[in-house]
Amino acid sequence: MITIKSQREIEIMRRAGHITGKALAAAGAAVRPGVTTMELNDIAHRVIVKAGARPSFLGYNKFPASVCVSVNDELIHGIPGRRKLAEGDIVSIDVGAYLNGYHGDSAATFAVGRISDEARLLIENTRLCFFKAAERARRGLRVSDISRTIQQTAENAGYGVVKKWTGHGIGRALHEAPDIPCFTERARGALLSEGMTLAIEPMLSAGSGDVDVADDNTTVITVDRKLCAHYEHTVLVTRDGYELLTYIEGLSV
C-alpha cells in the first residue's frame, strides 16, 4: 500500500534525509586510491550515529555493514571490507539513515583518481537520468513517467538499464510501495500524489544491463562484467513540484 506522509512525517524525513546526505557526502569526499571500502563505511557510519540516527542497512536482510560499497562491475549491495580502491576505479556508495521511525536513502558513484572517459560519461549520464526523472515526480503524473524518462535518457546515450532491481517508495519502511523501475512497463504505474516519498535510483550499465548475484550471495554484478553506476535521492512529491530530501546544497554530488 502506498502511504501519503503527513507534515509531521515529512519533517522527520527531511531530518533523516539531511543526515543521509551528509553521510554520503563525507564518504564520497574520502574516495581516493588506497582507501579501503570499509574505511568508507566507517566514515558514513560515524556521521549517521553522531547525528542521533542509525544506519538503515545494518542488519537489513542480514547485511553486515552500515553502507553498501560497490566497485566497477558491482552495481549494488557491495559488502565493505579490506579491498583497497585503485586509480581508475569507480565506486558506488549507497547510504541510508533511520531517525525517529523514518528512513532516508541516497547513493552516488564516485571516481577514484583519474578515470577513463568511458567511466566518466557513465557516471555523468547516470546522474543526468536521475535529475531528468525527478522532474517527472510531480502530482498528477505516474510512476511510469519517471521510469520512461530514465530508460529513454539512458538508451539515447547508449547505456543499458538494469531491469532486475528498482527504485521504491520509502518512509517507515526502507522499501515501500510503489516499485519504480528504470524501464517502462506496460502498466502505467501508480498515480503520483502530494505527500508521496520515493527513492528514485537510475542504475545504468556500459553493457547490456543484465545482472546477477555474486558468490557472496549479496553483491549484484553485471553479467558481462561491464562498468555500472548508480545514483539515488529520496524525493518528496509536493503540491507544486518535488523536493529532494537527501540533497544538501554544497555537499551533495
Short mmCIF file of N, CA and C in Angstrom, two decimals, residues 7 11 16 22 26 30 41 72 82 100 103 123 127 136 145 149 153 163 173 186 190 195 206 214 242 249:
data_model
loop_
_atom_site.label_atom_id
_atom_site.label_comp_id
_atom_site.label_asym_id
_atom_site.label_seq_id
_atom_site.Cartn_x
_atom_site.Cartn_y
_atom_site.Cartn_z
N GLN A 7 2.52 16.16 7.36
CA GLN A 7 3.55 17.19 7.52
C GLN A 7 4.53 16.81 8.63
N GLU A 11 8.56 16.21 7.96
CA GLU A 11 9.62 16.92 8.66
C GLU A 11 10.65 15.95 9.23
N ALA A 16 15.98 12.98 8.53
CA ALA A 16 16.65 11.72 8.18
C ALA A 16 17.39 11.86 6.85
N LYS A 22 24.53 14.01 4.35
CA LYS A 22 25.83 14.34 4.95
C LYS A 22 26.74 13.11 5.01
N ALA A 26 30.28 12.77 3.04
CA ALA A 26 31.52 12.54 3.80
C ALA A 26 32.27 11.32 3.26
N ALA A 30 36.02 11.11 0.83
CA ALA A 30 37.18 10.31 1.24
C ALA A 30 37.64 9.34 0.16
N ASN A 41 32.84 2.91 4.67
CA ASN A 41 31.72 2.51 5.52
C ASN A 41 31.80 3.18 6.89
N ASN A 72 33.27 -0.82 -9.64
CA ASN A 72 33.40 -1.15 -11.07
C ASN A 72 32.19 -1.92 -11.61
N ARG A 82 38.27 -5.17 3.26
CA ARG A 82 39.67 -4.73 3.20
C ARG A 82 40.12 -4.33 1.79
N ASN A 100 13.94 8.39 14.17
CA ASN A 100 12.59 8.53 14.75
C ASN A 100 11.52 7.82 13.91
N HIS A 103 13.10 6.60 7.29
CA HIS A 103 14.36 6.39 6.58
C HIS A 103 14.65 7.48 5.54
N ILE A 123 29.13 7.79 -15.33
CA ILE A 123 28.73 8.46 -14.09
C ILE A 123 27.87 9.68 -14.39
N ARG A 127 23.77 10.22 -13.38
CA ARG A 127 23.31 11.37 -12.61
C ARG A 127 22.26 12.15 -13.41
N ARG A 136 9.89 14.48 -13.25
CA ARG A 136 8.61 13.80 -13.52
C ARG A 136 7.94 13.33 -12.24
N ASP A 145 5.92 7.59 -15.83
CA ASP A 145 6.57 8.78 -16.40
C ASP A 145 8.01 8.88 -15.91
N THR A 149 11.35 8.14 -18.45
CA THR A 149 12.40 9.16 -18.57
C THR A 149 13.78 8.56 -18.32
N THR A 153 16.43 8.36 -21.46
CA THR A 153 17.67 9.12 -21.29
C THR A 153 18.88 8.20 -21.37
N LYS A 163 17.04 -3.96 -15.17
CA LYS A 163 15.61 -4.24 -15.02
C LYS A 163 15.30 -5.13 -13.82
N ALA A 173 9.16 2.17 6.39
CA ALA A 173 9.95 1.04 5.90
C ALA A 173 10.97 1.56 4.89
N ARG A 186 4.30 -2.19 -19.22
CA ARG A 186 3.01 -1.94 -19.88
C ARG A 186 2.07 -1.15 -18.99
N ALA A 190 1.50 3.70 -10.54
CA ALA A 190 0.69 4.46 -9.60
C ALA A 190 0.64 5.94 -9.97
N GLY A 195 2.68 14.32 -1.04
CA GLY A 195 2.96 13.60 0.19
C GLY A 195 3.57 12.23 -0.02
N ALA A 206 27.39 0.06 -18.80
CA ALA A 206 28.05 0.28 -20.09
C ALA A 206 27.81 -0.90 -21.03
N ALA A 214 26.64 -12.11 -7.00
CA ALA A 214 27.98 -12.69 -6.90
C ALA A 214 28.02 -13.86 -5.91
N TYR A 242 8.42 18.99 -6.62
CA TYR A 242 9.08 17.93 -5.86
C TYR A 242 10.18 18.54 -5.01
N GLU A 249 22.70 21.18 -0.59
CA GLU A 249 23.40 22.13 -1.46
C GLU A 249 24.82 22.36 -0.91
#
